[in-house]
Amino acid sequence: MNKNIALILTFVLSLFVSNCASSSVGIATSNKPIPNTPYETVKTVDKTFTWYALDIIIFGVHLSEPPVANLYEKVMEEETGDALVNIRYWNEKAIFGPITRYRFNIKGDLVKFPNSQTPSKTKR
């Protein structure tokens, strides 16, 4: 009986230990071009977005919509800013059996331009 319990516990522990997790990090100056444009820092923003997928061998189905399509716009709309500067980000993927959890974190300084005008690109 004790052997069976030890075997089951070893199996369960090996499931947790053998799962993978991977991540990457990055840095960017801003999400919009702001050369020689004065701006006022509103606050520091730190948001984490999470979504899940069901992965079976080579087939994967997202259980929820990945929120990374308009990520910067979502952050700026929620916090009422014009741009993000000093952007730092990381993403992480953790696999728990057939379920995969994706997390994406973005941190940066939310800024506002004078007169609430977003600078446009100039043609050269």
PDB file of C-alpha atoms in Angstrom:
ATOM      1  CA  MET A   1       0.000   0.000   0.000  1.00  0.00           C
ATOM      2  CA  ASN A   2       2.762   2.453   0.933  1.00  0.00           C
ATOM      3  CA  LYS A   3       4.576   1.594  -2.294  1.00  0.00           C
ATOM      4  CA  ASN A   4       1.507   2.505  -4.338  1.00  0.00           C
ATOM      5  CA  ILE A   5       1.100   5.842  -2.551  1.00  0.00           C
ATOM      6  CA  ALA A   6       4.789   6.629  -3.022  1.00  0.00           C
ATOM      7  CA  LEU A   7       4.540   5.715  -6.709  1.00  0.00           C
ATOM      8  CA  ILE A   8       1.466   7.914  -7.214  1.00  0.00           C
ATOM      9  CA  LEU A   9       3.059  10.856  -5.382  1.00  0.00           C
ATOM     10  CA  THR A  10       6.232  10.458  -7.446  1.00  0.00           C
ATOM     11  CA  PHE A  11       4.171  10.468 -10.635  1.00  0.00           C
ATOM     12  CA  VAL A  12       2.228  13.589  -9.614  1.00  0.00           C
ATOM     13  CA  LEU A  13       5.425  15.364  -8.564  1.00  0.00           C
ATOM     14  CA  SER A  14       7.092  14.473 -11.859  1.00  0.00           C
ATOM     15  CA  LEU A  15       4.165  16.035 -13.732  1.00  0.00           C
ATOM     16  CA  PHE A  16       4.761  19.350 -11.967  1.00  0.00           C
ATOM     17  CA  VAL A  17       8.539  19.223 -12.310  1.00  0.00           C
ATOM     18  CA  SER A  18       8.592  18.181 -15.960  1.00  0.00           C
ATOM     19  CA  ASN A  19       6.272  20.932 -17.215  1.00  0.00           C
ATOM     20  CA  CYS A  20       7.960  23.680 -19.129  1.00  0.00           C
ATOM     21  CA  ALA A  21       8.037  27.394 -18.734  1.00  0.00           C
ATOM     22  CA  SER A  22       9.717  29.812 -21.070  1.00  0.00           C
ATOM     23  CA  SER A  23       9.955  33.573 -21.106  1.00  0.00           C
ATOM     24  CA  SER A  24      11.573  36.456 -22.902  1.00  0.00           C
ATOM     25  CA  VAL A  25      12.130  40.093 -22.016  1.00  0.00           C
ATOM     26  CA  GLY A  26      12.645  43.273 -23.977  1.00  0.00           C
ATOM     27  CA  ILE A  27      12.889  47.040 -23.867  1.00  0.00           C
ATOM     28  CA  ALA A  28      11.750  49.820 -26.201  1.00  0.00           C
ATOM     29  CA  THR A  29      12.013  53.595 -26.054  1.00  0.00           C
ATOM     30  CA  SER A  30       8.407  54.443 -26.962  1.00  0.00           C
ATOM     31  CA  ASN A  31       5.410  53.163 -28.890  1.00  0.00           C
ATOM     32  CA  LYS A  32       5.127  56.359 -30.976  1.00  0.00           C
ATOM     33  CA  PRO A  33       7.810  58.554 -32.530  1.00  0.00           C
ATOM     34  CA  ILE A  34       8.327  61.578 -30.262  1.00  0.00           C
ATOM     35  CA  PRO A  35      11.527  63.316 -31.415  1.00  0.00           C
ATOM     36  CA  ASN A  36      12.012  66.747 -29.831  1.00  0.00           C
ATOM     37  CA  THR A  37       8.469  66.744 -28.471  1.00  0.00           C
ATOM     38  CA  PRO A  38       7.920  67.909 -24.906  1.00  0.00           C
ATOM     39  CA  TYR A  39       5.722  65.666 -22.818  1.00  0.00           C
ATOM     40  CA  GLU A  40       4.505  65.329 -19.265  1.00  0.00           C
ATOM     41  CA  THR A  41       4.766  62.012 -17.427  1.00  0.00           C
ATOM     42  CA  VAL A  42       1.365  61.091 -16.026  1.00  0.00           C
ATOM     43  CA  LYS A  43       2.227  57.873 -14.187  1.00  0.00           C
ATOM     44  CA  THR A  44       3.913  54.494 -14.444  1.00  0.00           C
ATOM     45  CA  VAL A  45       1.764  51.741 -15.923  1.00  0.00           C
ATOM     46  CA  ASP A  46       2.257  48.049 -15.102  1.00  0.00           C
ATOM     47  CA  LYS A  47      -0.256  45.673 -16.743  1.00  0.00           C
ATOM     48  CA  THR A  48      -0.286  41.893 -17.113  1.00  0.00           C
ATOM     49  CA  PHE A  49      -2.434  40.170 -19.717  1.00  0.00           C
ATOM     50  CA  THR A  50      -3.169  36.435 -19.420  1.00  0.00           C
ATOM     51  CA  TRP A  51      -4.810  33.972 -21.774  1.00  0.00           C
ATOM     52  CA  TYR A  52      -5.036  30.191 -22.049  1.00  0.00           C
ATOM     53  CA  ALA A  53      -4.871  27.592 -24.801  1.00  0.00           C
ATOM     54  CA  LEU A  54      -5.560  23.885 -25.097  1.00  0.00           C
ATOM     55  CA  ASP A  55      -2.583  22.196 -26.800  1.00  0.00           C
ATOM     56  CA  ILE A  56      -2.661  18.562 -27.841  1.00  0.00           C
ATOM     57  CA  ILE A  57       0.530  17.494 -29.616  1.00  0.00           C
ATOM     58  CA  ILE A  58       0.574  19.781 -32.690  1.00  0.00           C
ATOM     59  CA  PHE A  59      -2.966  21.152 -32.440  1.00  0.00           C
ATOM     60  CA  GLY A  60      -3.753  24.197 -30.337  1.00  0.00           C
ATOM     61  CA  VAL A  61      -6.979  26.043 -29.616  1.00  0.00           C
ATOM     62  CA  HIS A  62      -7.094  29.310 -27.683  1.00  0.00           C
ATOM     63  CA  LEU A  63      -9.634  29.191 -24.880  1.00  0.00           C
ATOM     64  CA  SER A  64      -9.735  32.993 -24.747  1.00  0.00           C
ATOM     65  CA  GLU A  65      -8.767  35.741 -27.174  1.00  0.00           C
ATOM     66  CA  PRO A  66      -5.104  36.829 -26.942  1.00  0.00           C
ATOM     67  CA  PRO A  67      -5.164  40.531 -25.975  1.00  0.00           C
ATOM     68  CA  VAL A  68      -1.907  41.476 -27.681  1.00  0.00           C
ATOM     69  CA  ALA A  69      -3.364  42.806 -30.945  1.00  0.00           C
ATOM     70  CA  ASN A  70      -3.948  46.370 -29.724  1.00  0.00           C
ATOM     71  CA  LEU A  71      -1.997  46.161 -26.501  1.00  0.00           C
ATOM     72  CA  TYR A  72      -0.623  49.708 -26.354  1.00  0.00           C
ATOM     73  CA  GLU A  73      -3.963  51.242 -27.294  1.00  0.00           C
ATOM     74  CA  LYS A  74      -5.748  49.287 -24.556  1.00  0.00           C
ATOM     75  CA  VAL A  75      -3.275  50.473 -21.931  1.00  0.00           C
ATOM     76  CA  MET A  76      -3.469  54.106 -23.063  1.00  0.00           C
ATOM     77  CA  GLU A  77      -7.287  54.113 -23.249  1.00  0.00           C
ATOM     78  CA  GLU A  78      -7.620  52.689 -19.749  1.00  0.00           C
ATOM     79  CA  GLU A  79      -5.193  55.209 -18.307  1.00  0.00           C
ATOM     80  CA  THR A  80      -5.942  58.217 -20.606  1.00  0.00           C
ATOM     81  CA  GLY A  81      -2.522  58.942 -22.022  1.00  0.00           C
ATOM     82  CA  ASP A  82      -1.026  59.745 -25.426  1.00  0.00           C
ATOM     83  CA  ALA A  83       2.050  57.476 -25.525  1.00  0.00           C
ATOM     84  CA  LEU A  84       4.194  55.050 -23.545  1.00  0.00           C
ATOM     85  CA  VAL A  85       7.908  55.682 -23.069  1.00  0.00           C
ATOM     86  CA  ASN A  86      10.648  53.628 -21.399  1.00  0.00           C
ATOM     87  CA  ILE A  87       8.741  50.447 -22.195  1.00  0.00           C
ATOM     88  CA  ARG A  88       9.815  47.201 -20.569  1.00  0.00           C
ATOM     89  CA  TYR A  89       8.044  43.954 -21.313  1.00  0.00           C
ATOM     90  CA  TRP A  90       8.217  40.234 -20.702  1.00  0.00           C
ATOM     91  CA  ASN A  91       6.197  37.267 -21.799  1.00  0.00           C
ATOM     92  CA  GLU A  92       5.889  33.841 -20.289  1.00  0.00           C
ATOM     93  CA  LYS A  93       4.502  30.541 -21.440  1.00  0.00           C
ATOM     94  CA  ALA A  94       3.808  27.776 -18.923  1.00  0.00           C
ATOM     95  CA  ILE A  95       2.539  24.340 -19.862  1.00  0.00           C
ATOM     96  CA  PHE A  96       0.427  22.322 -17.437  1.00  0.00           C
ATOM     97  CA  GLY A  97      -0.419  19.093 -19.233  1.00  0.00           C
ATOM     98  CA  PRO A  98      -2.630  20.006 -22.204  1.00  0.00           C
ATOM     99  CA  ILE A  99      -3.322  23.538 -20.901  1.00  0.00           C
ATOM    100  CA  THR A 100      -0.902  26.340 -21.811  1.00  0.00           C
ATOM    101  CA  ARG A 101      -0.960  29.654 -19.948  1.00  0.00           C
ATOM    102  CA  TYR A 102       0.426  32.727 -21.707  1.00  0.00           C
ATOM    103  CA  ARG A 103       1.230  35.898 -19.768  1.00  0.00           C
ATOM    104  CA  PHE A 104       2.413  39.198 -21.211  1.00  0.00           C
ATOM    105  CA  ASN A 105       3.462  42.071 -18.953  1.00  0.00           C
ATOM    106  CA  ILE A 106       4.137  45.610 -20.050  1.00  0.00           C
ATOM    107  CA  LYS A 107       5.551  48.363 -17.882  1.00  0.00           C
ATOM    108  CA  GLY A 108       6.250  51.915 -18.956  1.00  0.00           C
ATOM    109  CA  ASP A 109       5.761  55.592 -18.276  1.00  0.00           C
ATOM    110  CA  LEU A 110       2.470  56.966 -19.548  1.00  0.00           C
ATOM    111  CA  VAL A 111       2.909  60.451 -21.008  1.00  0.00           C
ATOM    112  CA  LYS A 112       0.630  63.198 -22.232  1.00  0.00           C
ATOM    113  CA  PHE A 113       1.556  65.765 -24.870  1.00  0.00           C
ATOM    114  CA  PRO A 114       0.741  69.469 -24.451  1.00  0.00           C
ATOM    115  CA  ASN A 115      -2.628  70.376 -26.000  1.00  0.00           C
ATOM    116  CA  SER A 116      -3.327  66.589 -26.202  1.00  0.00           C
ATOM    117  CA  GLN A 117      -1.960  66.423 -29.725  1.00  0.00           C
ATOM    118  CA  THR A 118      -0.160  63.281 -30.766  1.00  0.00           C
ATOM    119  CA  PRO A 119       2.859  64.113 -32.904  1.00  0.00           C
ATOM    120  CA  SER A 120       2.736  62.900 -36.475  1.00  0.00           C
ATOM    121  CA  LYS A 121       5.567  61.552 -38.582  1.00  0.00           C
ATOM    122  CA  THR A 122       7.227  64.127 -40.781  1.00  0.00           C
ATOM    123  CA  LYS A 123       8.205  63.215 -44.322  1.00  0.00           C
ATOM    124  CA  ARG A 124      11.747  63.935 -45.375  1.00  0.00           C
TER     125      ARG A 124
END
